[in-house]
Amino acid sequence: MSGKQYVEKMIACIAKRDPDQKMFRDTVTEVLSSIEPVLDAHPNYETAKILERMVEPERVIMFRVPWQDDKGECHVNRGFRVQMSSVIGPYKGGLRFHPSVTLDILKFLAFEQVYKNALTGLPIGGAKGGSDFDPHGRSDNEVMHFCQSFMTELYRHIGPDVDVPAGDIGVGGREIGYLYGQYKRIRDSYDAGVLTGKRVDFWGSFARTEATGYGLLYFVKNMLDAKGIGLKGKTLVVSGAGNVATYAIEKAQSFGAKVVTCSDSNGYVYDPDGIDLAALKDIKEVRRARIKEYVQTHPHAEYHEGCKGVWTVKCDVALPCATQSEIDLESAKRLVANGVQAVGEGANMPSTLDAIAYFLEHKILFAPAKAANAGGVAVSALEMAQNSERLQWTFEEVDGRLKDIMKRIYTNAKKNAETYGDPDNLVAGANITAFSKVAEAMLAQGLV
Ligand code: NDP
């Protein structure tokens, strides 16, 4: 059967088997539809049932997370870990604490993670996990109790050479600290490499906090440089106000760009003078408050309820750094009509499939998430390497390696885009690079 037929068969099979898992189906569709030429060139992939194996996680763990709040009231949340693939290295991927977390979302994220991790060129497999727990409005004590209960089950499924979780939405340095403390207590062993994103004083990596946002800008700069477009003086629209958004803004500003927006799940801020990063960090990292507080100290800036409006702001480059599906077709049309030249995905799958198709059709330079935001997991893998050798590299050394890795990811994606058709289609280029690497390793390891 042709590559196209094999892909259609797989997508139909997923739709039938898990009809409620739309996000997972969409991401599988996005990856597989761009690798059809590779399947045509390698009929042995079908014989070895490569796609059938790739879309089925190696293991899914679901568990109960009971915990008590400060008033003594009991709560029960759901915990998950989707261990998608260990073909290239130990399972690796973040933990997300957010009320929207479902098995569908974590399967989509774990699937993406396999290919993103393969792109880094480092020895890491793919996984994702988390809980429908909402940390907003919870005290440090409540978050600690939740993290301890979560780890009391998760610890038996992870380890420095088995599965190495990290942070994601709702899981930052504070949560990683509590999770690590409980793991260490249960195991009675100092396995620093079991979690990444740790504070640097207990063997986290310098530059891990900055890595995803910085890496996004390194990738976007490579993409723009290739077209002779500089970032200096450009107007950027960024969504989100969390880890990825904050450090994307920081690096963009250091490249001389003006970032005029940031957002949270309630609304967005537009500052025509450029976002004041120190104020943003104070609101989000120190006070854990809502972004609307920005206008209290910056009266010339505007706050608008609803986060989708951010895509109506005129810009040269758009960087979605909040969450999945935040740019739909309507927002993509608005961005293009307003003259956007490039889109770089900091969040995971922030653009819907029809939005991506619209950008590509209109020749907008498009940096897909699995390549453009791979800097975070790349530095996580460097954190694992440092933990193995019980050494800590300097900020400059890690940042230098990150820059090299992002350049390599861009170059490989570009080369495969050129080889297989449209030289500017980095979605296809990245998918083909990653898929080929994972598929070849699977073939070499036999039917497992
Ligand atoms: P954070 O929790 O630090 O920040 C998330 C930001 O997005 C917050 O401003 C949050 O607002 C906003 N947000 C969350 N959900 C929604 C929603 N449904 N609608 C609008 N805004 C929303 O997470 P990160 O910055 O770490 O992650 C952001 C994205 O980047 C995610 O897609 C994540 O998977 C991806 N990513 C993160 C990496 C990392 O290293 N951290 C690595 C690679 C990808 P609020 O505070 O109101 O919830």
JSON list of N, CA, C and O in Angstrom, two decimals, residues 214-236:
[
{"chain": "A", "resi": 214, "resn": "TYR", "atom": "N", "xyz": [14.66, 30.86, 25.38]},
{"chain": "A", "resi": 214, "resn": "TYR", "atom": "CA", "xyz": [15.87, 31.24, 24.65]},
{"chain": "A", "resi": 214, "resn": "TYR", "atom": "C", "xyz": [16.00, 30.38, 23.38]},
{"chain": "A", "resi": 214, "resn": "TYR", "atom": "O", "xyz": [16.30, 30.89, 22.30]},
{"chain": "A", "resi": 215, "resn": "GLY", "atom": "N", "xyz": [15.78, 29.09, 23.55]},
{"chain": "A", "resi": 215, "resn": "GLY", "atom": "CA", "xyz": [15.92, 28.17, 22.40]},
{"chain": "A", "resi": 215, "resn": "GLY", "atom": "C", "xyz": [14.97, 28.55, 21.28]},
{"chain": "A", "resi": 215, "resn": "GLY", "atom": "O", "xyz": [15.31, 28.48, 20.09]},
{"chain": "A", "resi": 216, "resn": "LEU", "atom": "N", "xyz": [13.75, 28.95, 21.65]},
{"chain": "A", "resi": 216, "resn": "LEU", "atom": "CA", "xyz": [12.76, 29.37, 20.65]},
{"chain": "A", "resi": 216, "resn": "LEU", "atom": "C", "xyz": [13.32, 30.53, 19.83]},
{"chain": "A", "resi": 216, "resn": "LEU", "atom": "O", "xyz": [13.25, 30.55, 18.59]},
{"chain": "A", "resi": 217, "resn": "LEU", "atom": "N", "xyz": [13.90, 31.50, 20.53]},
{"chain": "A", "resi": 217, "resn": "LEU", "atom": "CA", "xyz": [14.44, 32.67, 19.81]},
{"chain": "A", "resi": 217, "resn": "LEU", "atom": "C", "xyz": [15.66, 32.30, 18.97]},
{"chain": "A", "resi": 217, "resn": "LEU", "atom": "O", "xyz": [15.84, 32.82, 17.86]},
{"chain": "A", "resi": 218, "resn": "TYR", "atom": "N", "xyz": [16.50, 31.37, 19.45]},
{"chain": "A", "resi": 218, "resn": "TYR", "atom": "CA", "xyz": [17.65, 30.93, 18.64]},
{"chain": "A", "resi": 218, "resn": "TYR", "atom": "C", "xyz": [17.14, 30.29, 17.34]},
{"chain": "A", "resi": 218, "resn": "TYR", "atom": "O", "xyz": [17.67, 30.52, 16.26]},
{"chain": "A", "resi": 219, "resn": "PHE", "atom": "N", "xyz": [16.09, 29.46, 17.48]},
{"chain": "A", "resi": 219, "resn": "PHE", "atom": "CA", "xyz": [15.55, 28.79, 16.29]},
{"chain": "A", "resi": 219, "resn": "PHE", "atom": "C", "xyz": [14.96, 29.82, 15.32]},
{"chain": "A", "resi": 219, "resn": "PHE", "atom": "O", "xyz": [15.25, 29.81, 14.12]},
{"chain": "A", "resi": 220, "resn": "VAL", "atom": "N", "xyz": [14.13, 30.71, 15.86]},
{"chain": "A", "resi": 220, "resn": "VAL", "atom": "CA", "xyz": [13.47, 31.71, 15.00]},
{"chain": "A", "resi": 220, "resn": "VAL", "atom": "C", "xyz": [14.52, 32.60, 14.32]},
{"chain": "A", "resi": 220, "resn": "VAL", "atom": "O", "xyz": [14.40, 32.94, 13.14]},
{"chain": "A", "resi": 221, "resn": "LYS", "atom": "N", "xyz": [15.58, 32.93, 15.05]},
{"chain": "A", "resi": 221, "resn": "LYS", "atom": "CA", "xyz": [16.64, 33.77, 14.47]},
{"chain": "A", "resi": 221, "resn": "LYS", "atom": "C", "xyz": [17.32, 33.04, 13.31]},
{"chain": "A", "resi": 221, "resn": "LYS", "atom": "O", "xyz": [17.58, 33.63, 12.25]},
{"chain": "A", "resi": 222, "resn": "ASN", "atom": "N", "xyz": [17.60, 31.75, 13.49]},
{"chain": "A", "resi": 222, "resn": "ASN", "atom": "CA", "xyz": [18.18, 30.96, 12.38]},
{"chain": "A", "resi": 222, "resn": "ASN", "atom": "C", "xyz": [17.27, 31.00, 11.16]},
{"chain": "A", "resi": 222, "resn": "ASN", "atom": "O", "xyz": [17.72, 31.17, 10.03]},
{"chain": "A", "resi": 223, "resn": "MET", "atom": "N", "xyz": [15.97, 30.82, 11.42]},
{"chain": "A", "resi": 223, "resn": "MET", "atom": "CA", "xyz": [14.99, 30.80, 10.32]},
{"chain": "A", "resi": 223, "resn": "MET", "atom": "C", "xyz": [14.92, 32.15, 9.61]},
{"chain": "A", "resi": 223, "resn": "MET", "atom": "O", "xyz": [14.89, 32.22, 8.38]},
{"chain": "A", "resi": 224, "resn": "LEU", "atom": "N", "xyz": [14.94, 33.22, 10.39]},
{"chain": "A", "resi": 224, "resn": "LEU", "atom": "CA", "xyz": [14.86, 34.56, 9.78]},
{"chain": "A", "resi": 224, "resn": "LEU", "atom": "C", "xyz": [16.17, 34.94, 9.10]},
{"chain": "A", "resi": 224, "resn": "LEU", "atom": "O", "xyz": [16.17, 35.52, 8.00]},
{"chain": "A", "resi": 225, "resn": "ASP", "atom": "N", "xyz": [17.31, 34.60, 9.73]},
{"chain": "A", "resi": 225, "resn": "ASP", "atom": "CA", "xyz": [18.62, 34.92, 9.15]},
{"chain": "A", "resi": 225, "resn": "ASP", "atom": "C", "xyz": [18.74, 34.32, 7.75]},
{"chain": "A", "resi": 225, "resn": "ASP", "atom": "O", "xyz": [19.29, 34.95, 6.84]},
{"chain": "A", "resi": 226, "resn": "ALA", "atom": "N", "xyz": [18.22, 33.09, 7.60]},
{"chain": "A", "resi": 226, "resn": "ALA", "atom": "CA", "xyz": [18.32, 32.41, 6.30]},
{"chain": "A", "resi": 226, "resn": "ALA", "atom": "C", "xyz": [17.60, 33.19, 5.20]},
{"chain": "A", "resi": 226, "resn": "ALA", "atom": "O", "xyz": [17.87, 33.02, 4.01]},
{"chain": "A", "resi": 227, "resn": "LYS", "atom": "N", "xyz": [16.66, 34.04, 5.62]},
{"chain": "A", "resi": 227, "resn": "LYS", "atom": "CA", "xyz": [15.91, 34.86, 4.65]},
{"chain": "A", "resi": 227, "resn": "LYS", "atom": "C", "xyz": [16.40, 36.31, 4.64]},
{"chain": "A", "resi": 227, "resn": "LYS", "atom": "O", "xyz": [15.75, 37.19, 4.05]},
{"chain": "A", "resi": 228, "resn": "GLY", "atom": "N", "xyz": [17.47, 36.55, 5.39]},
{"chain": "A", "resi": 228, "resn": "GLY", "atom": "CA", "xyz": [18.01, 37.92, 5.44]},
{"chain": "A", "resi": 228, "resn": "GLY", "atom": "C", "xyz": [17.13, 38.88, 6.22]},
{"chain": "A", "resi": 228, "resn": "GLY", "atom": "O", "xyz": [17.18, 40.10, 6.01]},
{"chain": "A", "resi": 229, "resn": "ILE", "atom": "N", "xyz": [16.32, 38.34, 7.14]},
{"chain": "A", "resi": 229, "resn": "ILE", "atom": "CA", "xyz": [15.44, 39.22, 7.95]},
{"chain": "A", "resi": 229, "resn": "ILE", "atom": "C", "xyz": [16.02, 39.27, 9.36]},
{"chain": "A", "resi": 229, "resn": "ILE", "atom": "O", "xyz": [16.23, 38.22, 9.97]},
{"chain": "A", "resi": 230, "resn": "GLY", "atom": "N", "xyz": [16.25, 40.45, 9.88]},
{"chain": "A", "resi": 230, "resn": "GLY", "atom": "CA", "xyz": [16.78, 40.56, 11.24]},
{"chain": "A", "resi": 230, "resn": "GLY", "atom": "C", "xyz": [15.67, 40.72, 12.26]},
{"chain": "A", "resi": 230, "resn": "GLY", "atom": "O", "xyz": [14.54, 41.08, 11.91]},
{"chain": "A", "resi": 231, "resn": "LEU", "atom": "N", "xyz": [15.96, 40.45, 13.54]},
{"chain": "A", "resi": 231, "resn": "LEU", "atom": "CA", "xyz": [14.94, 40.64, 14.58]},
{"chain": "A", "resi": 231, "resn": "LEU", "atom": "C", "xyz": [14.97, 42.06, 15.15]},
{"chain": "A", "resi": 231, "resn": "LEU", "atom": "O", "xyz": [14.00, 42.53, 15.73]},
{"chain": "A", "resi": 232, "resn": "LYS", "atom": "N", "xyz": [16.10, 42.72, 14.95]},
{"chain": "A", "resi": 232, "resn": "LYS", "atom": "CA", "xyz": [16.28, 44.06, 15.51]},
{"chain": "A", "resi": 232, "resn": "LYS", "atom": "C", "xyz": [15.18, 45.00, 14.97]},
{"chain": "A", "resi": 232, "resn": "LYS", "atom": "O", "xyz": [14.96, 45.06, 13.75]},
{"chain": "A", "resi": 233, "resn": "GLY", "atom": "N", "xyz": [14.52, 45.68, 15.90]},
{"chain": "A", "resi": 233, "resn": "GLY", "atom": "CA", "xyz": [13.50, 46.65, 15.50]},
{"chain": "A", "resi": 233, "resn": "GLY", "atom": "C", "xyz": [12.15, 46.04, 15.13]},
{"chain": "A", "resi": 233, "resn": "GLY", "atom": "O", "xyz": [11.19, 46.76, 14.85]},
{"chain": "A", "resi": 234, "resn": "LYS", "atom": "N", "xyz": [12.07, 44.70, 15.15]},
{"chain": "A", "resi": 234, "resn": "LYS", "atom": "CA", "xyz": [10.79, 44.07, 14.79]},
{"chain": "A", "resi": 234, "resn": "LYS", "atom": "C", "xyz": [9.81, 44.12, 15.97]},
{"chain": "A", "resi": 234, "resn": "LYS", "atom": "O", "xyz": [10.22, 44.13, 17.14]},
{"chain": "A", "resi": 235, "resn": "THR", "atom": "N", "xyz": [8.51, 44.12, 15.65]},
{"chain": "A", "resi": 235, "resn": "THR", "atom": "CA", "xyz": [7.48, 44.08, 16.69]},
{"chain": "A", "resi": 235, "resn": "THR", "atom": "C", "xyz": [7.03, 42.63, 16.87]},
{"chain": "A", "resi": 235, "resn": "THR", "atom": "O", "xyz": [6.66, 41.97, 15.90]},
{"chain": "A", "resi": 236, "resn": "LEU", "atom": "N", "xyz": [7.06, 42.17, 18.11]},
{"chain": "A", "resi": 236, "resn": "LEU", "atom": "CA", "xyz": [6.68, 40.78, 18.39]},
{"chain": "A", "resi": 236, "resn": "LEU", "atom": "C", "xyz": [5.45, 40.73, 19.29]},
{"chain": "A", "resi": 236, "resn": "LEU", "atom": "O", "xyz": [5.32, 41.53, 20.22]}
]
